[in-house]
Coordinates of C-alpha atoms in Angstrom, one line a residue:
M285 CA 71.0 116.7 91.6
Q286 CA 73.8 114.1 91.4
N287 CA 73.1 110.5 92.1
F288 CA 75.7 108.0 93.5
P289 CA 74.5 104.4 93.4
G290 CA 76.2 102.1 95.8
V291 CA 75.4 99.0 98.0
G292 CA 73.0 99.6 100.9
V293 CA 74.3 97.8 104.0
S294 CA 72.2 99.3 106.8
P295 CA 68.7 100.8 106.3
G296 CA 67.7 104.3 107.1
R297 CA 66.9 107.6 105.3
I298 CA 68.8 110.7 106.3
V299 CA 69.3 114.2 105.0
G300 CA 72.5 115.9 106.3
L301 CA 75.7 117.7 105.6
V302 CA 78.8 115.9 104.4
R303 CA 82.0 115.8 106.4
Q304 CA 84.9 114.1 104.7
M305 CA 87.3 111.9 106.6
P306 CA 90.6 113.8 106.9
R307 CA 93.3 112.8 104.5
P308 CA 95.8 110.3 105.6
L309 CA 98.9 111.2 107.6
A310 CA 101.7 112.6 105.4
E311 CA 104.2 110.0 104.4
P312 CA 107.7 110.3 105.9
P313 CA 110.1 111.4 103.1
A314 CA 111.7 108.6 101.1
G315 CA 115.2 107.9 102.2
E316 CA 114.8 109.7 105.5
K317 CA 117.7 108.8 107.8
L318 CA 118.2 108.7 111.6
A319 CA 118.6 112.2 113.0
P320 CA 122.0 113.3 114.1
G321 CA 122.7 112.0 117.6
T322 CA 120.0 109.2 117.4
T323 CA 121.3 105.7 117.6
A324 CA 119.7 102.7 115.9
D325 CA 119.0 101.1 119.3
G326 CA 117.4 104.3 120.5
A327 CA 115.2 104.6 117.4
A328 CA 114.2 100.9 117.7
D329 CA 113.2 101.4 121.3
A330 CA 111.2 104.5 120.3
L331 CA 109.4 102.5 117.6
K332 CA 108.6 99.6 119.9
A333 CA 107.3 102.1 122.5
A334 CA 105.1 103.8 119.9
A335 CA 103.8 100.4 118.7
K336 CA 103.0 99.4 122.3
A337 CA 101.2 102.7 123.0
V338 CA 99.1 102.1 119.9
H339 CA 98.4 98.6 121.0
E340 CA 97.3 99.7 124.5
E341 CA 95.2 102.5 123.1
L342 CA 93.3 100.2 120.8
R343 CA 92.9 97.6 123.6
G344 CA 91.5 100.3 125.8
R345 CA 88.9 101.1 123.3
A346 CA 88.1 97.4 122.9
A347 CA 87.6 97.0 126.6
V348 CA 84.6 99.4 126.6
A349 CA 83.3 98.2 123.2
V350 CA 80.9 95.3 122.7
G351 CA 80.1 92.8 119.9
D352 CA 81.5 93.5 116.4
A353 CA 83.2 96.7 117.5
K354 CA 85.1 94.8 120.2
A355 CA 86.2 92.1 117.9
V356 CA 87.4 94.6 115.2
L357 CA 89.4 96.6 117.8
E358 CA 91.0 93.6 119.3
A359 CA 92.1 92.3 115.9
T360 CA 93.5 95.7 114.9
A361 CA 95.4 96.0 118.2
L362 CA 97.1 92.7 117.5
M363 CA 98.5 94.2 114.3
A364 CA 100.2 97.1 116.2
T365 CA 102.7 94.7 117.9
D366 CA 102.8 92.1 115.1
P367 CA 106.3 90.5 115.3
M368 CA 106.7 90.5 111.5
L369 CA 106.0 94.2 111.3
I370 CA 108.2 95.2 114.2
K371 CA 111.1 92.9 113.1
A372 CA 111.0 94.3 109.5
A373 CA 111.0 97.9 110.8
V374 CA 113.9 97.3 113.2
K375 CA 115.9 95.8 110.4
L376 CA 115.5 99.0 108.4
I377 CA 116.4 101.1 111.4
N378 CA 119.6 99.1 111.7
T379 CA 120.6 100.2 108.2
G380 CA 120.2 103.9 109.2
T381 CA 116.6 104.5 108.2
S382 CA 114.5 106.8 110.5
A383 CA 112.0 105.1 112.8
E384 CA 109.1 106.8 111.0
R385 CA 110.2 105.8 107.6
A386 CA 111.1 102.3 108.8
A387 CA 107.6 101.8 110.2
W388 CA 106.1 103.1 107.0
E389 CA 108.1 100.9 104.7
A390 CA 107.7 97.8 106.8
A391 CA 104.0 98.2 107.0
E392 CA 103.8 98.7 103.3
A393 CA 105.6 95.4 102.7
V394 CA 103.4 93.5 105.2
A395 CA 100.2 95.0 103.7
A396 CA 101.4 94.1 100.1
M397 CA 102.0 90.5 101.3
L398 CA 98.5 90.3 102.7
V399 CA 96.9 91.7 99.6
N400 CA 98.8 89.1 97.5
L401 CA 97.5 86.3 99.7
G402 CA 94.0 87.4 98.8
G403 CA 90.7 86.4 100.4
Y404 CA 90.3 87.4 104.1
M405 CA 93.9 88.2 104.5
A406 CA 93.7 91.0 101.9
E407 CA 91.2 92.7 104.2
R408 CA 93.8 92.8 107.0
A409 CA 95.9 95.1 104.9
T410 CA 93.6 97.9 105.9
D411 CA 94.3 97.2 109.5
V412 CA 98.1 97.3 108.9
L413 CA 97.9 100.6 107.2
D414 CA 95.7 102.0 109.9
V415 CA 98.2 100.9 112.5
R416 CA 101.1 102.3 110.5
A417 CA 99.5 105.8 110.6
R418 CA 99.0 105.5 114.3
I419 CA 102.5 104.4 115.0
V420 CA 104.0 107.3 112.9
A421 CA 101.7 109.7 114.6
A422 CA 102.9 108.4 118.0
L423 CA 106.5 108.8 116.9
R424 CA 105.8 112.4 115.8
G425 CA 103.8 113.2 119.0
V426 CA 100.7 114.3 117.0
P427 CA 97.1 113.0 117.2
A428 CA 96.4 109.9 115.0
P429 CA 94.1 110.4 112.0
G430 CA 90.5 110.0 113.0
I431 CA 86.9 111.0 112.6
P432 CA 86.5 114.8 112.5
A433 CA 85.3 116.5 115.6
S434 CA 82.0 118.3 115.3
A435 CA 79.4 120.0 117.6
T436 CA 76.6 119.2 115.1
P437 CA 75.5 115.9 113.5
F438 CA 76.9 115.1 110.0
I439 CA 77.1 112.3 107.4
L440 CA 80.6 110.8 107.4
V441 CA 82.0 110.3 103.9
A442 CA 85.3 108.6 103.0
E443 CA 87.1 106.4 100.5
D444 CA 87.0 103.7 103.3
L445 CA 87.2 103.8 107.0
A446 CA 89.8 102.2 109.3
P447 CA 88.5 99.5 111.6
A448 CA 89.5 101.5 114.7
D449 CA 87.5 104.5 113.5
T450 CA 84.3 102.6 112.5
A451 CA 84.4 100.8 115.9
T452 CA 84.3 104.0 117.9
L453 CA 81.8 106.1 116.0
D454 CA 79.4 108.2 118.1
P455 CA 76.0 107.7 116.5
A456 CA 74.7 110.9 118.1
V457 CA 77.1 112.8 115.9
V458 CA 77.7 110.6 112.9
V459 CA 74.2 110.0 111.6
A460 CA 75.1 108.0 108.4
L461 CA 78.1 106.4 106.7
V462 CA 79.0 106.6 103.1
T463 CA 82.1 105.2 101.4
S464 CA 83.3 105.0 97.9
G465 CA 85.1 101.7 98.6
G466 CA 84.5 98.6 100.7
G467 CA 82.0 95.8 100.3
P468 CA 78.9 94.6 102.0
Q469 CA 80.9 92.7 104.6
S470 CA 83.6 95.3 105.2
H471 CA 84.3 96.7 108.7
T472 CA 82.3 99.8 107.8
A473 CA 79.2 97.7 106.9
I474 CA 79.4 95.5 109.9
I475 CA 79.8 98.3 112.4
A476 CA 77.1 100.4 110.7
R477 CA 74.6 97.6 111.2
S478 CA 75.6 97.0 114.8
L479 CA 75.1 100.8 115.5
G480 CA 71.9 101.0 113.5
L481 CA 73.4 103.8 111.3
P482 CA 72.1 104.2 107.7
A483 CA 75.1 103.2 105.5
V484 CA 76.0 102.8 101.8
V485 CA 79.3 101.4 100.6
A486 CA 81.0 101.1 97.1
A487 CA 79.4 104.4 96.0
A488 CA 82.1 105.6 93.5
G489 CA 82.8 109.3 93.6
V490 CA 81.3 110.3 96.9
D491 CA 84.7 110.8 98.5
R492 CA 85.1 113.9 96.2
L493 CA 82.0 115.7 97.5
P494 CA 83.0 119.0 99.3
D495 CA 82.4 119.3 103.0
G496 CA 79.1 121.0 103.7
T497 CA 77.3 119.4 100.7
E498 CA 73.8 118.5 101.6
I499 CA 72.9 114.9 100.6
Y500 CA 70.2 112.3 101.0
V501 CA 71.2 108.8 102.0
D502 CA 68.9 105.8 101.6
G503 CA 70.7 102.9 103.3
A504 CA 68.1 100.3 102.1
A505 CA 68.1 101.3 98.5
G506 CA 71.9 102.0 98.4
T507 CA 71.6 105.4 96.9
I508 CA 73.0 108.9 97.7
S509 CA 71.7 112.1 96.1
T510 CA 72.8 115.7 96.3
D511 CA 70.4 118.7 96.5
P512 CA 67.6 116.6 98.2
G513 CA 64.1 117.8 97.3
D514 CA 60.7 117.6 99.1
G515 CA 60.3 113.9 98.4
E516 CA 63.6 113.0 100.0
R517 CA 63.0 115.3 103.0
A518 CA 59.6 113.7 103.5
A519 CA 61.2 110.2 103.4
A520 CA 63.8 111.2 105.9
A521 CA 61.1 112.7 108.2
A522 CA 59.0 109.5 107.9
W523 CA 62.1 107.4 108.9
A524 CA 62.7 109.6 112.0
A525 CA 59.0 109.3 112.9
N526 CA 59.1 105.5 112.8
A527 CA 62.3 105.3 114.8
S528 CA 60.4 104.2 118.0
T529 CA 58.6 101.5 116.1
L530 CA 61.9 100.2 114.7
S531 CA 63.6 100.1 118.1
A532 CA 61.0 98.4 120.2
F533 CA 60.7 94.6 119.9
T534 CA 57.7 92.9 121.5
G535 CA 59.7 89.8 122.3
Q536 CA 58.1 87.3 119.9
G537 CA 58.5 86.9 116.1
T538 CA 55.5 85.7 114.3
T539 CA 53.7 86.0 110.9
A540 CA 50.3 87.5 110.6
D541 CA 48.6 84.1 110.9
G542 CA 50.5 83.2 114.0
H543 CA 53.4 81.1 112.6
L544 CA 56.2 81.5 115.1
V545 CA 59.6 82.5 113.9
P546 CA 61.9 82.9 116.9
L547 CA 64.1 86.0 116.5
L548 CA 67.5 85.4 118.1
A549 CA 70.6 87.6 118.5
N550 CA 74.2 87.2 117.2
V551 CA 76.5 88.0 120.2
G552 CA 80.2 88.1 120.9
G553 CA 80.4 87.9 124.7
A554 CA 78.6 88.4 127.9
K555 CA 78.2 92.2 127.6
D556 CA 76.8 91.7 124.2
A557 CA 74.4 89.0 125.4
V558 CA 73.0 91.2 128.2
K559 CA 72.3 94.0 125.7
A560 CA 70.6 91.5 123.4
A561 CA 68.4 90.1 126.2
D562 CA 67.4 93.7 127.2
A563 CA 66.4 94.2 123.5
G564 CA 64.0 91.3 123.8
A565 CA 65.9 88.7 121.8
E566 CA 64.3 85.3 122.2
G567 CA 67.7 83.6 122.6
V568 CA 71.1 83.5 121.0
G569 CA 71.4 82.1 117.5
L570 CA 75.1 82.7 117.2
L571 CA 77.6 83.0 120.0
R572 CA 81.0 83.8 118.4
T573 CA 83.5 82.2 120.8
E574 CA 86.5 83.8 119.2
F575 CA 86.3 86.5 121.9
C576 CA 87.9 84.1 124.3
F577 CA 90.9 83.4 122.0
L578 CA 91.8 86.7 120.4
E579 CA 94.6 88.8 121.8
R580 CA 96.4 85.7 123.1
E581 CA 99.6 83.9 122.2
T582 CA 98.3 80.7 123.9
E583 CA 95.1 78.8 124.1
P584 CA 92.8 79.9 127.0
S585 CA 92.3 77.4 129.8
I586 CA 89.1 75.5 130.2
A587 CA 88.4 77.4 133.4
E588 CA 88.8 80.8 131.5
Q589 CA 86.4 79.6 128.8
V590 CA 83.8 78.3 131.3
Q591 CA 83.7 81.7 133.0
A592 CA 83.3 83.5 129.6
Y593 CA 80.6 81.2 128.2
K594 CA 78.6 81.1 131.5
G595 CA 78.3 84.9 131.3
V596 CA 76.4 84.5 128.1
F597 CA 74.3 81.6 129.2
D598 CA 73.2 83.4 132.4
A599 CA 71.9 86.3 130.3
F600 CA 69.3 83.9 128.7
P601 CA 68.0 81.6 131.5
G602 CA 65.8 78.9 130.1
K603 CA 66.3 80.0 126.5
K604 CA 68.2 78.6 123.6
V605 CA 71.9 79.7 123.2
V606 CA 73.6 78.4 120.0
V607 CA 77.4 78.2 120.5
R608 CA 79.6 78.3 117.4
T609 CA 82.9 76.6 118.1
L610 CA 86.1 78.4 117.4
D611 CA 86.1 79.8 113.8
A612 CA 89.8 80.5 113.7
G613 CA 91.7 81.0 110.4
A614 CA 91.1 83.3 107.4
D615 CA 90.5 86.7 108.9
K616 CA 91.0 85.4 112.5
P617 CA 94.5 83.9 112.6
L618 CA 95.7 82.6 115.9
P619 CA 99.4 82.1 116.6
F620 CA 98.8 78.8 118.5
L621 CA 96.4 77.3 116.0
T622 CA 96.6 78.6 112.4
D623 CA 99.2 78.9 109.6
A624 CA 99.6 82.5 108.5
T625 CA 101.5 81.4 105.4
E626 CA 98.5 79.7 103.7
P627 CA 98.2 81.0 100.1
N628 CA 94.4 81.2 100.3
P629 CA 93.2 81.3 104.0
A630 CA 89.5 81.6 103.1
L631 CA 89.8 78.2 101.5
G632 CA 92.3 76.8 104.0
V633 CA 92.4 75.3 107.5
R634 CA 89.7 77.3 109.3
G635 CA 86.9 76.6 111.6
Y636 CA 86.2 72.8 112.2
R637 CA 89.2 72.0 110.0
T638 CA 91.7 73.2 112.6
D639 CA 90.9 70.0 114.5
T640 CA 92.8 68.0 112.0
S641 CA 95.9 70.1 112.2
S642 CA 95.7 70.9 116.0
P643 CA 93.7 68.2 117.7
G644 CA 92.6 68.8 121.2
V645 CA 91.7 72.5 121.0
L646 CA 88.1 71.7 119.9
E647 CA 87.7 68.9 122.5
R648 CA 88.8 71.2 125.3
Q649 CA 86.4 73.9 124.1
L650 CA 83.5 71.5 124.0
A651 CA 84.4 70.4 127.6
A652 CA 84.3 74.1 128.6
V653 CA 81.0 74.7 127.0
A654 CA 79.5 71.6 128.6
E655 CA 80.8 72.6 132.1
A656 CA 79.4 76.2 131.6
A657 CA 76.1 74.7 130.4
A658 CA 75.8 72.4 133.5
G659 CA 76.0 75.5 135.7
S660 CA 73.3 77.3 133.8
T661 CA 69.6 76.9 132.9
A662 CA 70.2 78.0 129.3
D663 CA 69.3 75.5 126.6
V664 CA 72.8 75.1 125.0
W665 CA 73.2 74.0 121.4
V666 CA 76.6 73.7 119.7
M667 CA 77.5 74.0 116.1
A668 CA 80.8 73.7 114.1
P669 CA 81.7 76.1 111.4
M670 CA 83.0 75.1 107.9
I671 CA 81.5 71.6 107.9
S672 CA 81.7 70.2 104.3
T673 CA 80.8 66.5 104.5
P674 CA 78.6 64.1 106.4
A675 CA 81.7 62.4 107.8
E676 CA 82.8 65.7 109.4
A677 CA 79.3 66.3 110.8
A678 CA 79.4 62.8 112.3
H679 CA 82.8 63.3 113.9
F680 CA 81.7 66.6 115.4
A681 CA 78.6 65.0 116.8
S682 CA 80.7 62.3 118.4
L683 CA 82.9 64.9 120.0
C684 CA 79.8 66.7 121.4
A685 CA 78.4 63.4 122.8
A686 CA 81.7 62.6 124.5
A687 CA 81.6 66.0 126.1
G688 CA 78.0 65.5 127.3
L689 CA 76.5 68.0 124.9
K690 CA 73.1 66.7 123.6
T691 CA 72.3 69.1 120.7
P692 CA 75.1 69.1 118.0
G693 CA 74.7 71.0 114.8
V694 CA 76.5 72.4 111.8
M695 CA 77.0 75.7 110.1
V696 CA 76.0 75.5 106.4
E697 CA 78.6 77.9 104.8
V698 CA 80.1 75.6 102.2
P699 CA 77.9 74.8 99.1
S700 CA 78.6 71.1 99.5
A701 CA 76.9 71.2 102.9
A702 CA 73.8 72.7 101.4
V703 CA 73.8 70.2 98.5
T704 CA 74.2 67.2 100.8
A705 CA 72.1 68.6 103.7
E706 CA 69.9 65.4 103.9
S707 CA 73.0 63.3 104.6
I708 CA 74.6 65.8 107.0
L709 CA 71.4 66.2 109.0
R710 CA 71.3 62.5 109.6
E711 CA 74.3 63.0 111.8
V712 CA 73.3 66.1 113.8
E713 CA 70.3 67.8 115.3
F714 CA 70.1 71.1 113.5
A715 CA 71.8 73.4 110.9
S716 CA 72.4 77.1 110.8
L717 CA 73.0 78.9 107.5
G718 CA 75.9 81.4 107.6
T719 CA 74.8 83.4 104.6
N720 CA 77.9 85.7 104.6
D721 CA 80.3 82.8 103.8
L722 CA 77.7 80.8 101.9
T723 CA 77.3 83.7 99.5
Q724 CA 81.0 84.3 98.9
Y725 CA 81.7 80.6 98.4
A726 CA 78.7 80.1 96.1
M727 CA 79.6 83.1 94.0
A728 CA 83.4 82.7 94.2
A729 CA 83.5 86.4 95.3
D730 CA 85.6 87.6 98.2
R731 CA 83.1 89.2 100.5
Q732 CA 85.5 92.0 101.5
L733 CA 86.0 93.4 98.0
G734 CA 84.0 96.4 96.8
P735 CA 84.3 95.6 93.1
L736 CA 82.6 92.2 93.8
A737 CA 79.8 93.6 95.8
A738 CA 77.2 92.9 93.1
L739 CA 78.1 89.2 93.1
N740 CA 78.5 89.0 96.9
N741 CA 74.8 89.6 97.5
P742 CA 72.6 87.2 99.6
W743 CA 69.7 88.0 97.2
Q744 CA 71.5 86.0 94.5
P745 CA 69.0 83.4 93.2
A746 CA 71.8 80.8 93.5
V747 CA 72.2 81.5 97.2
L748 CA 68.4 81.3 97.8
A749 CA 68.4 78.0 96.0
L750 CA 71.1 76.7 98.4
V751 CA 68.9 77.8 101.3
R752 CA 66.0 75.9 99.8
L753 CA 68.2 72.8 99.3
T754 CA 69.2 72.9 103.0
V755 CA 65.7 73.1 104.2
A756 CA 64.6 70.4 101.8
G757 CA 67.4 68.2 103.3
S758 CA 66.0 68.7 106.7
A759 CA 62.4 67.9 105.6
A760 CA 63.7 64.7 103.9
E761 CA 64.7 63.4 107.3
G762 CA 61.0 63.2 108.2
N763 CA 61.5 64.8 111.7
G764 CA 61.7 68.4 110.8
K765 CA 65.2 69.1 112.1
P766 CA 65.4 72.9 112.4
V767 CA 67.3 75.1 110.0
G768 CA 68.1 78.6 111.1
V769 CA 69.9 81.6 109.5
C770 CA 72.5 83.5 111.5
G771 CA 74.2 85.4 108.7
E772 CA 73.6 89.1 107.9
A773 CA 70.8 88.1 105.5
A774 CA 68.5 87.6 108.5
A775 CA 68.8 91.2 109.5
D776 CA 67.3 92.4 106.1
P777 CA 63.5 92.5 106.8
A778 CA 62.5 91.8 103.2
L779 CA 65.0 88.9 102.9
A780 CA 63.8 87.6 106.3
V781 CA 60.3 87.2 104.8
V782 CA 61.8 85.2 101.9
L783 CA 63.9 83.0 104.2
V784 CA 60.8 82.2 106.3
G785 CA 58.9 81.4 103.0
L786 CA 61.7 79.0 102.1
G787 CA 61.2 77.2 105.4
V788 CA 63.8 78.6 107.7
S789 CA 62.7 78.1 111.2
T790 CA 64.7 80.8 113.2
L791 CA 66.4 84.0 112.3
S792 CA 69.4 85.4 114.2
M793 CA 70.8 88.9 113.8
T794 CA 72.3 92.0 115.5
A795 CA 69.9 93.0 118.3
R796 CA 69.2 96.3 116.6
S797 CA 67.5 94.6 113.7
L798 CA 65.0 92.6 115.8
A799 CA 62.2 95.2 115.8
A800 CA 62.4 95.9 112.1
V801 CA 62.3 92.2 111.1
A802 CA 59.5 91.5 113.6
S803 CA 57.4 94.5 112.2
V804 CA 57.6 93.3 108.6
L805 CA 57.1 89.6 109.4
A806 CA 53.9 90.5 111.3
T807 CA 52.3 91.9 108.1
V808 CA 52.4 88.6 106.0
T809 CA 51.0 85.2 106.5
L810 CA 53.2 82.1 106.1
K811 CA 51.5 81.4 102.7
E812 CA 52.2 84.9 101.5
A813 CA 55.8 84.5 102.6
Q814 CA 56.1 81.3 100.6
E815 CA 54.6 83.0 97.5
I816 CA 57.1 85.9 97.9
A817 CA 60.0 83.4 98.3
T818 CA 58.9 81.6 95.1
L819 CA 58.9 84.9 93.2
A820 CA 62.5 85.7 94.4
L821 CA 63.7 82.2 93.5
R822 CA 62.5 82.6 90.0
A823 CA 64.4 85.8 89.4
T824 CA 67.5 85.9 87.2
S825 CA 69.4 88.5 89.2
P826 CA 69.7 89.6 92.9
E827 CA 68.2 93.0 91.9
E828 CA 65.2 91.3 90.4
A829 CA 64.8 89.0 93.4
R830 CA 64.9 91.9 95.8
D831 CA 62.6 94.1 93.8
R832 CA 60.0 91.3 93.4
A833 CA 60.0 90.7 97.2
R834 CA 59.9 94.3 98.1
G835 CA 57.1 94.9 95.7
K836 CA 54.9 92.6 97.8
L837 CA 55.8 94.3 101.1
P838 CA 54.4 97.8 101.2
I839 CA 55.2 98.0 104.9
L840 CA 58.9 98.5 103.9
A841 CA 58.1 101.9 102.3
E842 CA 56.0 102.9 105.2
L843 CA 58.7 102.2 107.7
G844 CA 61.6 103.5 105.5
L845 CA 63.1 100.1 105.2

């Protein structure tokens, strides 16, 4: 038996056969020139047509996708017709280089530039290289690289997966995902969680396993083993037997002693919201409004935004819907709002900060939210991302008041916001912890990088301490202003118990995680959750914190979580 430790990003226990992702498209020969009889203008037109075809194909996939998959596909589609990429390729064609080789070299240069920028922009390099392969395939008239076809279920293994591939997985065929690269917030991880597929990333060496190898994947523990024995098969069978329990949410989150913990959904549009409502979500804890702004060269009108937001609000009549204002920048650059030349976009003008460089966009968005809320019975709350100081919180609250929005809040993603939560919460009505960004900023670890996966872990005691500080800041106000969590940490049933024990009032997650979190919360009292949280806080490593918490939650082993 061989063991491959990695980072578990989506729970589940599966025994199955490996299918490796096909090798990348062959590189056009270096120095390849235009074919005899082919003009530079003709080759440039062919390149642009291929890029447009790739763009339209990805947009077509995005149109039928929802949530995270939709956002990933839309962002990748943008790369296919990126002016910088096309201009660089045409310039090479004009020197006599073939269209295929020009596309290859131009994409290589753009990807290298993004990697050098670091942070979120480095992750976009994967999108560029994926688009490159698709454009070259279109020029050659051959199918683009993709997930292998199979009539029987299999475990997909790869070095890493392109966004367009992870976004269109068929969970009836691909029963688990394993990669040797990537990190806990990579596209693979995000899509695996949204599809409910067991997944492990950053498992070095798995991409060398031969097709047909039988392996056991534990997405909660983050381990892969070859030659599974009776114990592994029994664990996989138990997971399958509990599938119905883990997919049926009763509609109310509560601890064993009746302490209510509303379980909300993270959504990215109306289709997503309808599915979350059907899954029993008690409301929306995070509406990502970027879905209105992506794939556009200009800002959407107020009327367009009103229609988009109202579709979400109408899915939750009479229930809370928390709207996050536009989180542009970093990995979501917008041509009319953000500066693509920033040396470190993750620490740049993103989220609320764009209001200083492009005033008016935020105010118009708030006006649209207010108009949509007025035409709906949903209880609409609004929060700004990347708030760092009490002055920023006060300014955002004033903008909300001017728009007629009564419940302003802030995202706590920057450590300074957690440390000064008492002052910040004097200015607004609530806070929501974005644990993905809070972790990467607290640990100075890019959340997209596999080599930093151990640091970029929400179980880090330092991150848990920042959660506690935020809750303490709320309590210091004397009126119990609510503090929720809308980051991926809320979808981990064990960590959800710890968060409740730290005083978090609501948890928001992908709709697929609701039942699992509810099942585990229902087995502990509030006092027990507080005791488990204290144990985790006193740990000296994320592994120790996690093990201490899981050791007090036997239900996790019973359910295969």
